[in-house]
Coordinates of C-alpha atoms in Angstrom, one line a residue:
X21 CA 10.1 1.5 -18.5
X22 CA 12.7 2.7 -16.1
X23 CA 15.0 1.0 -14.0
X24 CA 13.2 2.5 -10.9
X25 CA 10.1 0.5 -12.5
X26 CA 12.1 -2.4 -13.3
X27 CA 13.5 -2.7 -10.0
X28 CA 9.8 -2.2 -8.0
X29 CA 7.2 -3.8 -10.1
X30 CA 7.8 -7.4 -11.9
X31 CA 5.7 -8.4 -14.9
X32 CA 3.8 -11.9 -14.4
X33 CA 6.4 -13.0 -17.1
X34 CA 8.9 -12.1 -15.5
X35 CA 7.8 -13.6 -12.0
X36 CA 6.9 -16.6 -13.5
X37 CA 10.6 -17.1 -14.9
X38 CA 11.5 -16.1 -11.4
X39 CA 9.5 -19.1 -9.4
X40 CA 11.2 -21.6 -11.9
X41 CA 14.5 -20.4 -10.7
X42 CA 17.1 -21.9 -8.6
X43 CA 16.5 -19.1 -5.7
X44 CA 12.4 -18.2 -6.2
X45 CA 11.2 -15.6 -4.5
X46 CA 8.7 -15.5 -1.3
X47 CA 5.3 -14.7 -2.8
X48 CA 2.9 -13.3 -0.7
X49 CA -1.1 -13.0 -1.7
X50 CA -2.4 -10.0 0.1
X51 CA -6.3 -9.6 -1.2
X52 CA -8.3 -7.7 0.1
X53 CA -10.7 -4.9 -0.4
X54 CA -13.0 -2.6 1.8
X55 CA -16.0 -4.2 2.4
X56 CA -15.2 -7.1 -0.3
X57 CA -15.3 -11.0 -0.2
X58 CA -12.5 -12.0 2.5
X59 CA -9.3 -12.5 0.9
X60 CA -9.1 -15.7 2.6
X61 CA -11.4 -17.3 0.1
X62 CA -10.5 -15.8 -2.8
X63 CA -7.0 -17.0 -2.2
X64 CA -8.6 -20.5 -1.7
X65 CA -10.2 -20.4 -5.2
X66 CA -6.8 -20.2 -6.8
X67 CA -3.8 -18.7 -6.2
X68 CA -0.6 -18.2 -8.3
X69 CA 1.7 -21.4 -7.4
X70 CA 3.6 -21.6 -4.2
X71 CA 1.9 -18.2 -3.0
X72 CA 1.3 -17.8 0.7
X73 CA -2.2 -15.7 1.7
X74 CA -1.4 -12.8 4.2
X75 CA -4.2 -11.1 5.9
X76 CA -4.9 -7.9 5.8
X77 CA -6.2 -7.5 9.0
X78 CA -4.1 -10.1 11.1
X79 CA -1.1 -10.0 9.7
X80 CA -0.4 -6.4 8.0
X81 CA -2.6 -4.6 11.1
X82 CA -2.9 -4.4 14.8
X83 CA -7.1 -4.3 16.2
X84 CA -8.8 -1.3 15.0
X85 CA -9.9 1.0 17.4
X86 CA -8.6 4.6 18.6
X87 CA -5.7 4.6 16.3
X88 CA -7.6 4.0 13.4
X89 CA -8.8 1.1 11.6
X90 CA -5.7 -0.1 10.2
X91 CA -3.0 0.7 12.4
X92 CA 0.5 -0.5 12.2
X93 CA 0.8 -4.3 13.0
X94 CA 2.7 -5.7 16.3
X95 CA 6.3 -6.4 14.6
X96 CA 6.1 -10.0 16.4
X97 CA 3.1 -10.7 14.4
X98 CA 4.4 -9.4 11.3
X99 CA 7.2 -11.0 11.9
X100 CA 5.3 -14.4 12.5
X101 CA 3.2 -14.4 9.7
X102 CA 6.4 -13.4 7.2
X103 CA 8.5 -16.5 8.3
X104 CA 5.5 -18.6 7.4
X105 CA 5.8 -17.3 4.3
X106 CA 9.5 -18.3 3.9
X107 CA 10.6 -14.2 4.0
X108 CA 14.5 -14.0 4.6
X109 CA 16.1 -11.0 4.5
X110 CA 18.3 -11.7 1.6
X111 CA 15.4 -13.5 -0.5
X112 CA 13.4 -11.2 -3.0
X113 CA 9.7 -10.6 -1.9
X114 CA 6.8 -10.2 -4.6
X115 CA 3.6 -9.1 -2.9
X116 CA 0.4 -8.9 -4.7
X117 CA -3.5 -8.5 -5.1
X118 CA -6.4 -8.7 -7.1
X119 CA -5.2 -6.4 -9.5
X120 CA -4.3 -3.0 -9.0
X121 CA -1.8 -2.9 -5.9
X122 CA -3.6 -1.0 -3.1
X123 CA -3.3 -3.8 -0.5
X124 CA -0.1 -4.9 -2.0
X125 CA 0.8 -1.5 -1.6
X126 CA 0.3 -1.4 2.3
X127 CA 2.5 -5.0 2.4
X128 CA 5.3 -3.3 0.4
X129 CA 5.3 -0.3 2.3
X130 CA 5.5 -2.3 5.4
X131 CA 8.0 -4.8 4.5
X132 CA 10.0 -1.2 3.8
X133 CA 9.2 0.2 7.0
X134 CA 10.4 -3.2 8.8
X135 CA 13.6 -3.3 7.0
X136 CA 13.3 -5.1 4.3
X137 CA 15.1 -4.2 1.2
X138 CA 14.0 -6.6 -1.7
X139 CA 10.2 -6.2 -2.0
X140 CA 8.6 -6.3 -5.2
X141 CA 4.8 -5.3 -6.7
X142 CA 3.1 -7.6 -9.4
X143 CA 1.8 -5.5 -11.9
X144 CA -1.1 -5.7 -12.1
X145 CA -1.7 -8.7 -9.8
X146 CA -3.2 -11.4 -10.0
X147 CA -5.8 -10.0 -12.7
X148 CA -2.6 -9.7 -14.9
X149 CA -1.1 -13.2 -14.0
X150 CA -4.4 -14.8 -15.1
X151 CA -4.6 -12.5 -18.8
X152 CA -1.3 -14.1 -19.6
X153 CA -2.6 -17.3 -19.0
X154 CA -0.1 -18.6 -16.3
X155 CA -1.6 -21.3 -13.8
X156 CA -3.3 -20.9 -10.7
X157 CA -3.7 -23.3 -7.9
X158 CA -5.9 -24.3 -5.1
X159 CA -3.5 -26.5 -2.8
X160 CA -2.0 -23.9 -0.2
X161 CA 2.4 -24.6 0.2
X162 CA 2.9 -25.6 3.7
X163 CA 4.4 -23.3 6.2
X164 CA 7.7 -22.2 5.5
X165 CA 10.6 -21.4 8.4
X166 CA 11.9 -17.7 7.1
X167 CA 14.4 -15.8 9.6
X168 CA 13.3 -12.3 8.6
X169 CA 12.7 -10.1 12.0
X170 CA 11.2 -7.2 11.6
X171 CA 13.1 -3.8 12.8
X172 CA 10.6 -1.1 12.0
X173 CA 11.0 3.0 11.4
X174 CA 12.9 2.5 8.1
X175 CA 10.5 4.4 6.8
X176 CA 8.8 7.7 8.1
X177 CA 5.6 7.6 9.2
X178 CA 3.6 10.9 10.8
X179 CA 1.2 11.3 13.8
X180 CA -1.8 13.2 14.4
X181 CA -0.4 16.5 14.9
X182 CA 2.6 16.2 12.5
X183 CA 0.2 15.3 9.9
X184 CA -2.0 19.1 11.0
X185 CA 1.3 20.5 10.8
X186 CA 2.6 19.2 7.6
X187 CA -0.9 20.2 5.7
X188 CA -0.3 23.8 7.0
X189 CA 4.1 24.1 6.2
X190 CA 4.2 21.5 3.8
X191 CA 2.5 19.2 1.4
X192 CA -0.2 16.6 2.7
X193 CA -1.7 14.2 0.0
X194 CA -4.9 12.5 0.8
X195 CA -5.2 9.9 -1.3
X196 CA -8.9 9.0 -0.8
X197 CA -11.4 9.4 -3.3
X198 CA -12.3 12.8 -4.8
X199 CA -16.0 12.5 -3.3
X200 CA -14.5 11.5 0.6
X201 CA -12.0 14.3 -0.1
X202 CA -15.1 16.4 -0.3
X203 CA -16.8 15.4 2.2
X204 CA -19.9 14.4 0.1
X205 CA -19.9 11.3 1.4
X206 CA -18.6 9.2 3.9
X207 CA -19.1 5.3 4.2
X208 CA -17.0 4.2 7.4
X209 CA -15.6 6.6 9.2
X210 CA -17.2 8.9 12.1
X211 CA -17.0 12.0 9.8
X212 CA -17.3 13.4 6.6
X213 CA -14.1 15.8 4.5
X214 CA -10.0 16.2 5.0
X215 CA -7.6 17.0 7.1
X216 CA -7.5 21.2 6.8
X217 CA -4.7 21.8 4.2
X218 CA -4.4 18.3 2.6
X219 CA -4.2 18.4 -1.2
X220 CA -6.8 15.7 -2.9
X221 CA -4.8 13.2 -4.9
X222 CA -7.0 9.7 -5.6
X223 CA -5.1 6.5 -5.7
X224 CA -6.7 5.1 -9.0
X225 CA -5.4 8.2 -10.9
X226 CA -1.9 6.4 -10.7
X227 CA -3.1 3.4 -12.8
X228 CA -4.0 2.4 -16.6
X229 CA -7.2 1.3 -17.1
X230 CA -5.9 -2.5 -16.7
X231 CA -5.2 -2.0 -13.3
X232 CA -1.4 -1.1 -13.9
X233 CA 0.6 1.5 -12.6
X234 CA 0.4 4.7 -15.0
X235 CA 4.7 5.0 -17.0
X236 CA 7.0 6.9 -14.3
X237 CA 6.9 10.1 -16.2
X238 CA 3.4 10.1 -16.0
X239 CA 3.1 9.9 -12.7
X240 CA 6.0 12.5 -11.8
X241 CA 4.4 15.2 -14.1
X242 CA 0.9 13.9 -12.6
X243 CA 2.6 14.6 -9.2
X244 CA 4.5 18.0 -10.2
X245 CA 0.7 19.4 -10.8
X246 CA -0.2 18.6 -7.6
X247 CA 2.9 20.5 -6.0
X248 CA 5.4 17.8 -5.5
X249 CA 8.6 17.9 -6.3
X250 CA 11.8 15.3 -6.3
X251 CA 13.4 15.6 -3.2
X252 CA 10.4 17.3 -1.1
X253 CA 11.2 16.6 2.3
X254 CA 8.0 18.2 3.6
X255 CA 6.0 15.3 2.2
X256 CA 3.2 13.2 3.9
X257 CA 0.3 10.6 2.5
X258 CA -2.7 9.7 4.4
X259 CA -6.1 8.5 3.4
X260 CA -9.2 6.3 5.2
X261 CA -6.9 3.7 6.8
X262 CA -3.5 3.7 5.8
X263 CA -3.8 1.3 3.5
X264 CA -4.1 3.1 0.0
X265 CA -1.7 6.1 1.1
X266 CA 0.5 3.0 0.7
X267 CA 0.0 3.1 -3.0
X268 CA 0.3 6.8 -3.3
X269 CA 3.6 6.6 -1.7
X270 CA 4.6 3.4 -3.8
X271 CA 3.4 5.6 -7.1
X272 CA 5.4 8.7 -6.0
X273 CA 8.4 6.2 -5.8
X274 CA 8.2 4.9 -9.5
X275 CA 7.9 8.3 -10.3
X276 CA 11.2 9.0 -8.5
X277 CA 10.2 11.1 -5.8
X278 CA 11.0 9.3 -2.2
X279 CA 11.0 10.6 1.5
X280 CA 7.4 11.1 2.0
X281 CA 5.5 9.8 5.4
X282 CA 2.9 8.0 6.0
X283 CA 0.2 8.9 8.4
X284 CA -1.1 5.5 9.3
X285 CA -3.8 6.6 11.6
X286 CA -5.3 8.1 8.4
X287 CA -8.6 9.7 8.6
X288 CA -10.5 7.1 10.2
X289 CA -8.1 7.6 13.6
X290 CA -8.9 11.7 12.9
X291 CA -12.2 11.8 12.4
X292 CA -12.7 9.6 15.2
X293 CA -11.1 12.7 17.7
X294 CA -13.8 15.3 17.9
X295 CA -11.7 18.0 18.7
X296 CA -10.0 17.9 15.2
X297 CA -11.0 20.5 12.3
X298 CA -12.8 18.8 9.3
X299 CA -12.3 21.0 5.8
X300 CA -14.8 20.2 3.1
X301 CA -15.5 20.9 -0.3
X302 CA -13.0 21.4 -3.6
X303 CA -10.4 23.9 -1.9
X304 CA -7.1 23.3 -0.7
X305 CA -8.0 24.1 3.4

């Protein structure tokens, strides 16, 4: 493992020794999956100890609607719904899932984007916490007074047109699944295929069959076949919401390569503007 690994993901062991430290970190349960049981009540079920549940579409996401269907949150609420969770800016965060890190993904991202500096992925989540056997429990902590406040654009994030642009001049990863890259089907959004230009890269091709992320070199030579290269400035990740480009851009990070946008609008806010192009098929464009 790297030290760009060691210093982004933590190992439930590792965690575990951390929460039974003198200074624990702020643990934040983000579940949630497209068109899955609520997060909510998974979290209620059991949750690692101390964990606080942060909703996906409350907390890490303003209303869907022309923007897309996850667009970036209010920093107020974001703000809010971090200081419940006890998030200082000096106090390490560990976010986590279900298991393999795309909604984690979008909380680490934004914690980035917000300014925050000490932000950490479970690998694995919580599917890894439970194999090792550590404890889970039901009572949620009570609401904690953090002082984090949010100050967003630490990280780069694209529009609309800088996202046509970049496909055309640079490199534009859509991050969806092969078949939505396609265009032979599409289960939520108004249309079918990609953003002309984008280059298909799916999400789950960065993780091990156990739901953790793939070794750093394999993910920077996976990366180098699709065209990227370390310090690509003309870089940008987008894919049905904004949420899973997250994970792309967190993968591309282990693998050493940072700088690249996000395109939170995603395809769901493109698809939704008639007047945009829609490529299908295998084909680059």
């Amino acid at each position: 493992m790297t030290s760009m690994d060691t210093a982004t993901l933590i190992s439930p062991g590792q965690l575990a020794t951390a929460l039974a430290g003198p200074r624990p970190p702020a643990v934040l349960d983000v579940r949630w999956q497209l068109g899955g049981p609520p997060g909510a009540e998974e979290y209620a079920k059991g949750h690692i100890p101390g964990a606080h549940y942060i909703d996906m579409n409350a907390d890490l996401a303003a209303a869907a609607g022309p923007a897309g269907r996850h667009p970036l949150p209010d920093p107020e609420v974001l703000g809010a719904a971090l200081c419940r969770a006890g998030v200082d800016a000096d106090r390490e965060v560990v976010v986590h899932d279900a298991g393999g890190a795309t909604a984690a993904a979008r909380a680490w991202w934004l914690l980035g984007w917000a300014g925050h500096r000490r932000v950490r992925v479970l690998d694995g989540g919580l599917a890894a916490w439970t194999a090792a056997g550590l404890p889970l429990e039901q009572q949620a902590p009570a609401a904690e007074q953090g002082g984090f406040v949010p100050a967003p654009g630490a990280l780069p994030t694209l529009d609309a047109d800088q996202a046509a642009a970049l496909a055309r001049t640079g490199l534009l990863l859509d991050a969806r699944a092969g078949e939505r890259y396609r265009g032979e089907v599409e289960p939520i959004d108004p249309r079918a295929g990609h953003i002309p230009g984008a280059v298909s890269a799916p999400t789950m091709d960065n993780l091990r069959p156990d739901g953790r992320f793939r070794p750093a070199a394999e993910l920077a030579e996976r990366f180098a076949a699709l065209g990227v290269k370390p310090g690509a400035e003309q870089l940008g990740v987008y894919c049905g919401s904004g949420v899973t480009a997250a994970h792309e851009l967190l993968a591309l990070h282990l693998a050493g390569i940072d700088g690249g946008a996000l395109y939170p609008g995603s395809w769901s806010e493109w698809s939704g503007q008639p007047d945009r192009p829609a490529a299908t098929g295998p084909d680059r464009g």
